[in-house]
XYZ file of C-alpha atoms in Angstrom:
410
model
C 81.343 55.720 80.605
C 84.338 57.467 79.062
C 87.798 56.583 80.347
C 90.732 58.971 80.653
C 94.391 58.037 80.368
C 97.540 60.134 80.574
C 99.906 59.455 77.658
C 103.343 60.549 76.509
C 104.439 61.206 72.918
C 108.236 61.366 72.461
C 109.697 64.018 70.224
C 110.814 63.006 66.746
C 114.027 64.898 67.461
C 116.537 63.161 69.694
C 117.256 64.742 73.101
C 114.132 66.884 72.873
C 111.179 66.939 75.265
C 108.066 65.018 74.333
C 104.437 66.004 74.940
C 101.970 64.891 77.580
C 98.473 64.306 76.221
C 95.202 62.820 77.450
C 93.372 60.000 75.722
C 89.593 60.075 76.098
C 88.019 56.751 75.132
C 84.249 56.437 74.813
C 82.340 53.712 72.997
C 85.654 52.435 71.618
C 86.345 55.764 69.941
C 89.563 57.404 71.195
C 90.258 61.125 71.064
C 93.386 63.030 72.066
C 93.647 66.238 74.066
C 97.096 67.816 73.994
C 98.429 69.429 77.159
C 100.933 72.256 77.445
C 103.362 70.080 79.406
C 106.624 68.729 78.019
C 109.065 66.285 79.631
C 112.028 64.162 78.570
C 111.557 60.396 77.950
C 113.602 59.681 81.094
C 111.031 61.611 83.112
C 108.109 59.447 81.992
C 107.146 56.065 83.497
C 105.225 54.163 80.833
C 104.112 51.375 83.181
C 102.518 53.777 85.676
C 101.505 56.386 83.069
C 102.980 59.235 85.056
C 105.897 61.634 85.133
C 108.836 60.585 87.281
C 110.250 63.074 89.755
C 114.055 63.095 89.998
C 115.494 62.882 93.515
C 117.453 66.090 93.001
C 118.454 68.569 90.340
C 117.111 71.729 88.754
C 114.094 70.011 87.164
C 112.694 68.452 90.338
C 110.450 71.412 91.206
C 109.415 71.717 87.568
C 108.372 68.043 87.327
C 106.484 68.278 90.634
C 104.505 71.229 89.292
C 103.773 69.335 86.044
C 102.555 66.346 88.039
C 100.217 68.577 90.037
C 98.823 70.220 86.918
C 98.204 66.825 85.318
C 96.308 65.759 88.436
C 94.121 68.888 88.180
C 93.413 68.225 84.496
C 92.443 64.586 85.091
C 90.154 65.599 87.966
C 88.510 68.171 85.721
C 88.073 65.706 82.840
C 86.583 63.169 85.245
C 84.163 65.813 86.514
C 83.154 66.637 82.928
C 82.499 62.964 82.171
C 80.419 62.600 85.340
C 78.410 65.692 84.409
C 77.687 64.342 80.907
C 76.722 60.941 82.340
C 74.334 62.553 84.818
C 72.457 64.217 81.971
C 71.437 60.794 80.718
C 71.890 61.817 77.091
C 74.224 60.299 74.491
C 77.600 61.975 74.144
C 80.901 61.436 72.364
C 84.537 61.797 73.390
C 84.603 65.031 71.401
C 81.919 66.396 73.744
C 84.195 65.716 76.708
C 87.013 67.688 75.075
C 84.692 70.527 74.065
C 83.253 70.833 77.588
C 86.742 70.669 79.108
C 88.001 73.477 76.847
C 84.905 75.593 77.546
C 85.429 75.167 81.277
C 89.119 76.001 80.919
C 88.201 79.291 79.249
C 85.223 80.378 81.346
C 86.271 79.046 84.755
C 89.904 80.022 84.906
C 90.770 82.352 87.771
C 91.888 85.239 85.569
C 88.934 85.039 83.162
C 86.420 84.664 85.990
C 87.843 87.638 87.890
C 88.018 89.776 84.772
C 84.317 89.115 84.114
C 83.496 90.057 87.708
C 85.504 93.272 87.341
C 83.561 94.199 84.198
C 80.240 93.523 85.967
C 81.266 95.661 88.936
C 82.092 98.560 86.624
C 78.799 98.165 84.768
C 76.949 98.249 88.095
C 78.671 101.497 89.077
C 80.943 99.888 91.680
C 84.088 101.297 90.118
C 86.094 101.511 93.332
C 85.359 97.867 94.159
C 86.308 96.850 90.626
C 89.662 98.568 91.129
C 90.337 96.618 94.323
C 89.519 93.370 92.495
C 91.888 94.369 89.685
C 94.625 95.081 92.243
C 94.153 91.644 93.819
C 94.215 89.994 90.396
C 97.464 91.754 89.455
C 98.977 90.718 92.773
C 98.112 87.062 92.194
C 99.395 87.219 88.612
C 102.782 88.361 89.932
C 102.778 85.591 92.521
C 102.102 82.899 89.919
C 104.774 84.333 87.637
C 107.292 84.276 90.497
C 106.397 80.672 91.345
C 106.728 79.612 87.732
C 110.120 81.281 87.507
C 111.277 79.631 90.724
C 110.073 76.211 89.598
C 111.622 76.586 86.163
C 108.183 76.445 84.502
C 107.558 78.100 81.180
C 103.803 78.214 81.786
C 103.249 81.128 84.158
C 99.753 81.959 82.956
C 96.241 81.404 84.206
C 95.063 78.655 86.559
C 91.672 77.065 87.079
C 89.515 78.195 89.982
C 89.392 74.695 91.408
C 93.199 74.651 91.447
C 93.185 77.057 94.366
C 93.990 75.005 97.441
C 95.248 75.700 100.946
C 98.850 75.006 99.945
C 98.750 77.587 97.164
C 97.172 80.210 99.417
C 99.749 79.598 102.124
C 102.475 80.012 99.498
C 100.818 83.262 98.345
C 100.781 84.568 101.901
C 104.434 83.561 102.420
C 105.404 85.252 99.125
C 103.912 88.519 100.369
C 105.652 88.195 103.738
C 108.940 87.620 101.951
C 108.489 90.918 100.107
C 107.803 92.827 103.326
C 104.099 93.420 102.631
C 102.049 94.444 105.675
C 99.636 91.821 107.124
C 96.578 93.996 106.487
C 97.515 94.383 102.824
C 97.994 90.618 102.455
C 94.650 90.035 104.149
C 93.031 92.605 101.838
C 94.116 90.685 98.729
C 93.269 87.317 100.272
C 89.755 88.397 101.263
C 89.069 89.505 97.684
C 90.279 86.159 96.329
C 88.065 84.417 98.900
C 85.062 86.470 97.733
C 85.780 85.457 94.122
C 86.160 81.811 95.119
C 82.882 81.854 97.081
C 81.138 83.431 94.096
C 82.313 80.545 91.911
C 81.055 78.047 94.498
C 77.652 79.805 94.589
C 77.443 79.540 90.794
C 77.991 75.795 91.007
C 81.322 75.845 89.196
C 83.010 73.755 91.884
C 82.724 72.430 95.405
C 84.070 74.471 98.301
C 87.415 73.043 99.454
C 87.988 75.993 101.833
C 91.469 76.868 100.571
C 91.656 79.926 102.860
C 91.413 78.082 106.175
C 95.115 78.351 106.981
C 95.772 81.958 105.916
C 95.039 85.200 107.744
C 91.954 87.084 106.571
C 91.425 89.402 109.537
C 92.402 93.044 110.052
C 95.136 94.025 112.505
C 94.889 97.254 114.391
C 97.216 99.643 112.603
C 99.680 102.123 114.020
C 97.815 105.065 115.547
C 97.296 107.682 112.853
C 94.991 110.085 114.668
C 96.177 113.566 115.604
C 95.189 115.289 118.865
C 93.151 118.472 118.659
C 96.194 120.511 119.693
C 98.006 119.430 116.494
C 94.878 119.955 114.406
C 94.787 123.532 115.737
C 98.405 124.076 114.658
C 97.671 122.789 111.170
C 94.597 124.999 110.925
C 96.564 128.093 112.064
C 99.465 127.708 109.595
C 99.966 130.728 107.342
C 99.993 129.315 103.814
C 99.499 132.595 101.957
C 102.871 132.260 100.208
C 102.350 128.651 99.185
C 98.908 128.049 97.607
C 99.589 124.341 96.946
C 100.281 123.681 100.622
C 97.311 125.847 101.541
C 94.987 123.840 99.315
C 96.249 120.550 100.806
C 95.708 121.886 104.324
C 92.206 123.132 103.456
C 91.117 119.799 101.972
C 92.545 118.019 105.023
C 90.574 120.297 107.357
C 87.454 119.965 105.202
C 87.632 116.189 105.551
C 87.921 116.604 109.321
C 84.992 119.048 109.433
C 82.906 116.595 107.380
C 83.302 113.906 110.062
C 86.286 112.307 108.363
C 84.758 112.082 104.901
C 86.923 110.022 102.550
C 88.725 111.890 99.794
C 86.899 110.098 96.976
C 83.552 111.106 98.484
C 84.789 114.692 98.820
C 85.960 114.746 95.203
C 82.578 113.600 93.864
C 80.451 115.623 96.297
C 77.968 117.580 94.183
C 76.623 121.079 94.706
C 73.130 119.617 94.780
C 74.136 117.440 97.747
C 73.761 120.508 99.999
C 70.078 120.847 100.906
C 68.596 122.997 103.652
C 71.892 123.360 105.469
C 72.882 119.697 105.265
C 75.185 117.609 103.092
C 73.344 114.463 102.028
C 75.416 111.974 100.063
C 76.053 108.278 99.555
C 79.408 106.731 100.292
C 80.913 105.445 97.078
C 82.462 102.503 98.927
C 79.363 101.154 100.673
C 76.393 102.989 99.159
C 75.313 104.172 102.615
C 73.517 107.524 102.769
C 74.970 109.946 105.320
C 73.706 113.366 106.418
C 76.085 116.028 107.790
C 75.249 119.536 108.931
C 76.936 122.182 106.770
C 78.819 124.427 109.200
C 80.423 127.900 108.972
C 83.874 126.280 109.134
C 83.129 124.378 105.944
C 81.777 127.478 104.214
C 84.921 129.474 105.089
C 87.061 126.968 103.187
C 84.661 126.841 100.242
C 84.635 130.659 99.983
C 88.428 130.726 99.612
C 88.230 129.200 96.129
C 86.462 130.235 92.930
C 83.234 128.369 92.271
C 83.894 125.037 90.588
C 82.573 125.222 86.978
C 81.484 121.564 87.186
C 78.628 119.964 89.122
C 81.055 119.125 91.927
C 81.162 121.180 95.109
C 84.861 121.213 95.947
C 87.680 122.387 93.619
C 89.112 118.891 93.103
C 87.642 117.717 89.779
C 87.534 120.871 87.654
C 86.886 119.362 84.221
C 83.746 117.319 83.933
C 83.399 114.138 81.894
C 87.073 113.769 80.978
C 88.726 110.971 82.950
C 87.394 112.238 86.255
C 88.797 109.332 88.291
C 92.278 110.001 86.954
C 91.881 113.665 87.920
C 90.814 112.865 91.480
C 93.679 110.391 91.892
C 96.226 112.861 90.546
C 94.988 115.654 92.807
C 94.868 113.234 95.740
C 98.484 112.255 95.141
C 99.551 115.912 95.087
C 97.557 116.691 98.234
C 99.076 113.792 100.167
C 102.550 114.780 98.945
C 102.039 118.298 100.276
C 100.443 117.077 103.485
C 103.626 115.219 104.328
C 105.467 118.562 104.058
C 102.891 120.127 106.373
C 103.349 117.245 108.792
C 107.065 117.978 108.964
C 106.302 121.666 109.513
C 104.233 120.913 112.616
C 106.563 118.149 113.784
C 104.309 115.107 113.745
C 105.793 111.615 113.676
C 103.318 109.926 111.313
C 103.079 110.628 107.565
C 100.233 113.100 107.142
C 97.640 111.985 104.584
C 93.968 112.638 103.949
C 93.146 109.416 105.755
C 94.636 110.822 108.967
C 91.781 113.351 109.057
C 89.330 110.458 109.207
C 91.117 108.854 112.147
C 91.555 112.204 113.848
C 87.842 113.010 113.863
C 87.058 109.656 115.474
C 89.821 110.167 118.044
C 88.584 113.684 118.829
C 85.064 112.347 119.346
C 86.387 109.797 121.826
C 88.463 112.432 123.646
C 85.340 114.577 124.062
C 83.512 111.744 125.759
C 81.229 111.021 122.833
C 79.619 107.601 123.493
C 80.881 104.611 121.587
C 77.388 104.311 120.127
C 78.132 107.550 118.242
C 81.628 106.734 117.096
C 83.363 103.416 117.707
C 86.751 103.089 119.342
C 88.696 105.538 117.151
C 87.910 103.461 114.044
C 89.059 100.443 116.030
C 86.357 98.040 114.832
C 87.405 95.064 112.800
C 86.116 96.827 109.697
C 85.227 100.314 108.598
C 81.774 99.024 107.658
C 81.010 98.205 111.290
C 81.891 101.732 112.324
C 79.733 103.246 109.620
C 76.807 101.059 110.699
C 77.061 102.647 114.144
C 77.053 106.139 112.656
C 74.221 105.455 110.253
C 71.994 103.846 112.892
C 71.728 107.042 114.936
C 69.652 110.165 114.465
C 71.919 112.420 112.400
C 71.314 115.300 114.823
C 73.167 113.351 117.536
C 76.207 112.982 115.317
C 75.967 116.634 114.218
C 75.933 117.679 117.901
C 79.077 115.603 118.448
C 80.668 117.252 115.419
C 79.728 120.686 116.748
C 81.471 119.942 120.048
C 84.612 118.901 118.196
C 84.698 121.915 115.841
C 84.238 124.376 118.730
C 87.411 122.948 120.261
C 89.524 124.087 117.312
């Protein structure tokens, strides 16, 4: 069985850092695997074959991080050797190094996540791929900040099996220190947990449950729903002299009329989705099919604007096939910017956004005595998916009747 030793090679230049390397010995044939870690001779204990941590000073945190990385590498090399031994076939020390380098490339956190992101895009789950990319960028920044704090020059990728509870707690604390909301932290952490579990399922590593000490739930957020009285004021505003504000108000009301339809689903709603007086579409986030009765209130808004030359129903994406997601995001930003102005006009205390329409429909349903089986506690479930399961499990005519009651109150 191959043996692994940690070695130190001093620099040929005096007062310069030397290099840590690993010696893999198998069948009396030694091979060397250079690491990216460099320490001074005074920081290396030859008798114990390990870096020595100073009691104080600027390099203490740096040496501690180097020691931890060396431990990870040795564990990984040992796992590679065990895997080759279990095959029962002859192997050489070079095979250990080759397998280690392959694992380092394919099973690093960044590379693994980037491959998942590409797969999600290929499978049409573009929105999910964007959330994974956001989580990856967040963790990149965290690692860079830790490297800077520790005085490390290596602030790049890490291996998936390097994720442990201590690192995740540090990631959570880093977010808290920057004033990030708990739900946002949990959002990123849940994505990282999903990636980690995927790697465990693929047999890349054993599950060490690194997320057991960090928060992965969803806190109830500050109430965003508007009462029907405020919705009436928004609907009644005269926007004839300001078309941009008028368009923002109309899209806000359209979302409300469509039972709180998300803006991305509105943007990609197609003309062919209206069939026999109903809107039938699939949520881009979950893939669920929903059916909504097309009402006169919706038609009034649609009639205010020239027919969209594209396949899409609403005048949001007006040029087809040319960076449509960028167009919807840009329009969404402008709408939310103008909605905040409208919010100030009607004197509401919460920032008005398209998402408020979603909350407001649920709140209006509750205020009208609609059973919780029709709409859950004002979007108060632990996840939006749970709420949508309630809506989807009912006969659509029941939900349409609830919507009719709400719209007649405006």
